[in-house]
Short mmCIF file of C-alpha atoms in Angstrom, two decimals:
data_model
loop_
_atom_site.label_atom_id
_atom_site.label_comp_id
_atom_site.label_asym_id
_atom_site.label_seq_id
_atom_site.Cartn_x
_atom_site.Cartn_y
_atom_site.Cartn_z
CA UNK A 1 3.89 -32.04 7.61
CA UNK A 2 3.00 -28.89 8.86
CA UNK A 3 5.33 -27.76 11.81
CA UNK A 4 3.49 -27.54 15.31
CA UNK A 5 3.28 -24.13 17.08
CA UNK A 6 3.73 -23.47 20.56
CA UNK A 7 0.93 -22.37 22.95
CA UNK A 8 -0.24 -19.05 21.78
CA UNK A 9 -1.15 -16.21 24.55
CA UNK A 10 -3.96 -13.61 24.12
CA UNK A 11 -2.44 -9.80 25.02
CA UNK A 12 -5.19 -7.96 26.78
CA UNK A 13 -3.50 -4.64 27.79
CA UNK A 14 -6.05 -2.35 27.71
CA UNK A 15 -4.89 1.03 26.46
CA UNK A 16 -6.72 4.23 28.25
CA UNK A 17 -7.43 7.56 26.42
CA UNK A 18 -8.14 10.87 27.79
CA UNK A 19 -11.69 12.09 26.78
CA UNK A 20 -12.21 15.94 27.59
CA UNK A 21 -15.20 17.40 29.08
CA UNK A 22 -17.15 19.84 27.31
CA UNK A 23 -16.42 23.64 27.67
CA UNK A 24 -19.29 23.89 30.38
CA UNK A 25 -17.29 22.05 32.86
CA UNK A 26 -13.81 23.28 32.74
CA UNK A 27 -12.78 22.65 36.01
CA UNK A 28 -13.25 18.91 36.15
CA UNK A 29 -10.66 16.62 35.32
CA UNK A 30 -10.65 14.51 31.87
CA UNK A 31 -12.57 11.06 32.16
CA UNK A 32 -10.44 8.07 31.24
CA UNK A 33 -12.20 5.46 28.82
CA UNK A 34 -10.74 2.25 27.90
CA UNK A 35 -10.07 1.78 24.09
CA UNK A 36 -11.19 -2.01 23.27
CA UNK A 37 -8.40 -4.54 23.31
CA UNK A 38 -7.48 -5.91 19.73
CA UNK A 39 -4.68 -8.01 18.63
CA UNK A 40 -4.72 -6.58 15.05
CA UNK A 41 -1.49 -4.23 14.34
CA UNK A 42 -1.95 -1.47 11.92
CA UNK A 43 -1.16 -2.19 8.24
CA UNK A 44 1.92 -0.78 6.72
CA UNK A 45 1.36 -1.46 3.32
CA UNK A 46 -2.09 -1.35 1.52
CA UNK A 47 -1.72 -4.32 -0.04
CA UNK A 48 -1.76 -6.02 2.98
CA UNK A 49 -4.66 -4.40 3.78
CA UNK A 50 -6.44 -5.60 0.64
CA UNK A 51 -5.26 -9.12 0.99
CA UNK A 52 -6.32 -9.41 4.75
CA UNK A 53 -9.92 -7.95 3.81
CA UNK A 54 -10.35 -10.29 0.95
CA UNK A 55 -9.42 -12.94 3.11
CA UNK A 56 -12.04 -12.27 5.70
CA UNK A 57 -14.61 -11.62 2.94
CA UNK A 58 -14.21 -15.03 1.91
CA UNK A 59 -13.73 -16.80 5.46
CA UNK A 60 -16.78 -15.11 6.48
CA UNK A 61 -18.76 -17.34 3.70
CA UNK A 62 -16.41 -20.47 4.02
CA UNK A 63 -18.00 -22.07 7.01
CA UNK A 64 -14.69 -23.06 8.52
CA UNK A 65 -13.64 -19.82 10.17
CA UNK A 66 -14.32 -19.41 13.45
CA UNK A 67 -13.04 -15.92 14.67
CA UNK A 68 -11.67 -15.35 17.93
CA UNK A 69 -11.79 -19.13 19.28
CA UNK A 70 -8.87 -19.63 21.44
CA UNK A 71 -6.19 -22.13 21.30
CA UNK A 72 -7.73 -24.80 23.87
CA UNK A 73 -11.16 -24.47 22.60
CA UNK A 74 -9.87 -25.03 18.55
CA UNK A 75 -7.97 -28.08 19.84
CA UNK A 76 -11.18 -29.56 21.86
CA UNK A 77 -13.39 -29.29 18.96
CA UNK A 78 -10.52 -31.05 16.67
CA UNK A 79 -9.85 -33.73 19.10
CA UNK A 80 -12.24 -36.64 17.95
CA UNK A 81 -12.34 -35.46 14.13
CA UNK A 82 -10.48 -37.33 11.59
CA UNK A 83 -6.90 -36.92 10.74
CA UNK A 84 -6.26 -33.76 8.60
CA UNK A 85 -9.35 -31.94 9.91
CA UNK A 86 -9.05 -28.29 9.97
CA UNK A 87 -10.08 -24.88 10.69
CA UNK A 88 -9.34 -21.11 10.64
CA UNK A 89 -9.22 -18.62 13.77
CA UNK A 90 -8.13 -15.46 14.70
CA UNK A 91 -4.49 -15.65 16.07
CA UNK A 92 -4.14 -14.40 19.74
CA UNK A 93 -0.71 -13.22 18.72
CA UNK A 94 -0.52 -9.16 18.34
CA UNK A 95 1.45 -9.41 14.93
CA UNK A 96 -0.43 -12.25 13.42
CA UNK A 97 -3.88 -12.30 11.63
CA UNK A 98 -4.99 -15.78 11.42
CA UNK A 99 -4.01 -19.60 12.75
CA UNK A 100 -4.74 -22.64 11.10
CA UNK A 101 -5.67 -25.45 13.49
CA UNK A 102 -5.79 -28.95 12.60
CA UNK A 103 -5.80 -32.62 13.75
CA UNK A 104 -2.43 -34.17 13.22
CA UNK A 105 -1.04 -37.79 13.74
CA UNK A 106 0.07 -36.40 17.28
CA UNK A 107 -3.08 -34.92 18.06
CA UNK A 108 -4.67 -31.22 17.65
CA UNK A 109 -2.21 -28.56 16.44
CA UNK A 110 -2.05 -24.86 15.73
CA UNK A 111 0.41 -22.90 13.29
CA UNK A 112 0.41 -19.30 12.69
CA UNK A 113 -0.62 -18.13 9.14
CA UNK A 114 1.98 -15.30 8.20
CA UNK A 115 1.48 -12.22 5.95
CA UNK A 116 4.78 -10.79 4.46
CA UNK A 117 5.42 -9.03 1.59
CA UNK A 118 2.07 -9.81 0.01
CA UNK A 119 2.52 -13.42 0.25
CA UNK A 120 0.81 -15.79 2.83
CA UNK A 121 3.03 -18.40 4.45
CA UNK A 122 2.80 -20.84 7.55
CA UNK A 123 5.16 -20.40 10.36
CA UNK A 124 8.27 -22.77 9.77
CA UNK A 125 7.34 -23.21 5.95
CA UNK A 126 9.29 -21.94 3.16
CA UNK A 127 6.42 -21.97 0.83
CA UNK A 128 4.62 -18.85 0.26
CA UNK A 129 1.06 -18.15 -1.69
CA UNK A 130 -0.70 -15.06 -2.90
CA UNK A 131 -3.82 -16.33 -1.59
CA UNK A 132 -4.93 -17.85 1.92
CA UNK A 133 -7.18 -20.28 -0.18
CA UNK A 134 -4.42 -21.39 -2.49
CA UNK A 135 -2.38 -21.93 0.61
CA UNK A 136 -4.93 -24.18 2.06
CA UNK A 137 -5.38 -25.95 -1.43
CA UNK A 138 -1.62 -26.61 -1.41
CA UNK A 139 -1.49 -28.59 1.70
CA UNK A 140 -5.01 -30.53 1.00
CA UNK A 141 -3.36 -31.65 -2.18
CA UNK A 142 -0.01 -32.37 -0.70
CA UNK A 143 1.40 -35.96 -0.89
CA UNK A 144 1.94 -35.67 3.06
CA UNK A 145 -2.01 -34.98 3.12
CA UNK A 146 -1.54 -32.73 6.26
CA UNK A 147 -4.98 -31.37 5.70
CA UNK A 148 -7.98 -33.23 4.37
CA UNK A 149 -11.18 -31.42 4.87
CA UNK A 150 -12.26 -28.28 6.72
CA UNK A 151 -14.54 -28.40 10.08
CA UNK A 152 -17.70 -26.51 9.67
CA UNK A 153 -19.10 -26.92 12.93
CA UNK A 154 -21.84 -29.11 14.31
CA UNK A 155 -24.68 -27.41 12.27
CA UNK A 156 -25.72 -29.13 9.02
CA UNK A 157 -24.65 -26.84 6.02
CA UNK A 158 -27.38 -25.55 3.69
CA UNK A 159 -27.99 -27.06 0.22
CA UNK A 160 -27.09 -23.54 -1.21
CA UNK A 161 -23.55 -23.58 0.48
CA UNK A 162 -23.27 -27.32 -0.82
CA UNK A 163 -24.34 -26.52 -4.26
CA UNK A 164 -22.00 -23.33 -4.58
CA UNK A 165 -18.82 -25.79 -3.72
CA UNK A 166 -20.14 -28.28 -6.03
CA UNK A 167 -20.51 -25.61 -9.12
CA UNK A 168 -17.06 -24.06 -8.33
CA UNK A 169 -15.32 -27.45 -7.72
CA UNK A 170 -17.03 -28.60 -11.42
CA UNK A 171 -16.53 -25.67 -13.47
CA UNK A 172 -13.50 -23.69 -11.44
CA UNK A 173 -13.33 -20.13 -10.27
CA UNK A 174 -11.92 -18.79 -13.30
CA UNK A 175 -15.06 -19.92 -15.24
CA UNK A 176 -17.55 -18.50 -13.16
CA UNK A 177 -18.14 -15.39 -15.28
CA UNK A 178 -18.70 -17.36 -18.19
CA UNK A 179 -21.69 -19.41 -16.65
CA UNK A 180 -24.89 -19.25 -18.29
CA UNK A 181 -26.66 -18.08 -15.11
CA UNK A 182 -28.09 -14.84 -13.50
CA UNK A 183 -25.98 -12.26 -12.40
CA UNK A 184 -27.55 -12.79 -8.80
CA UNK A 185 -26.43 -16.39 -9.04
CA UNK A 186 -22.86 -15.45 -10.10
CA UNK A 187 -22.62 -12.74 -7.12
CA UNK A 188 -23.53 -15.51 -5.10
CA UNK A 189 -20.82 -17.80 -6.48
CA UNK A 190 -18.23 -15.02 -5.90
CA UNK A 191 -19.33 -14.96 -1.94
CA UNK A 192 -17.09 -18.07 -1.77
CA UNK A 193 -15.56 -18.99 -5.19
CA UNK A 194 -13.68 -21.96 -3.92
CA UNK A 195 -14.35 -25.85 -3.49
CA UNK A 196 -12.81 -26.10 -0.28
#
C-alpha cells in the first residue's frame, strides 16, 4: 500500500528584486517589483531537467494531470470515486515536483513523487523507476492494487484520446515506430505513448 503523506503547505514567500530606472531619472530610488512565486527549485543536473521536462510533456497529454491543484481540492475530487482512482498534480512543497493523490481504503491520500539521482520514487518507498509512468504502471499492476484507474475529470474524453490509448495498449510503446500508419499519426501516438 502506498504510504500516506502528511498535509502539504504551499510556500508563498514573494522575493523582491530591484529594477533600476533608466538614465533619464538618476535621482529617483529604484522600484521594487515582485518576482512571481514558484515552488520549483533550480535543477542541479541536466538529467533531472530532461526527466521532468519529458514527464510534464507526457502528463499534459494524459488527462489525469491537474497542475497546481491543492491537496483539499484533490481529495474532494477523489472522495466519491472508486478505490484506487488517482491523479497527478503539482506538489506544493518547494523541493518536490509532483504529488500522487489517490483514493485509499481509508479515504483520499496524497504522497510525494520524488526525483533523486535520475529515478522517480514515492516518499516512503524503496522502489525507484526511470520514468514516472513506469512508476504508475508498477503500482497499477501491484498485487495490492493501490492504484486502479486515473481520474480525468468530468468532461468526456475524445475518441482520438481513447483510440490512442487502445492502440498503445494493443501494440505497446516499443512498436509504435513500426506501425503501418502515417508519420502524422505516429506523432500523435508519441504525444502520449502509454495505455494508462
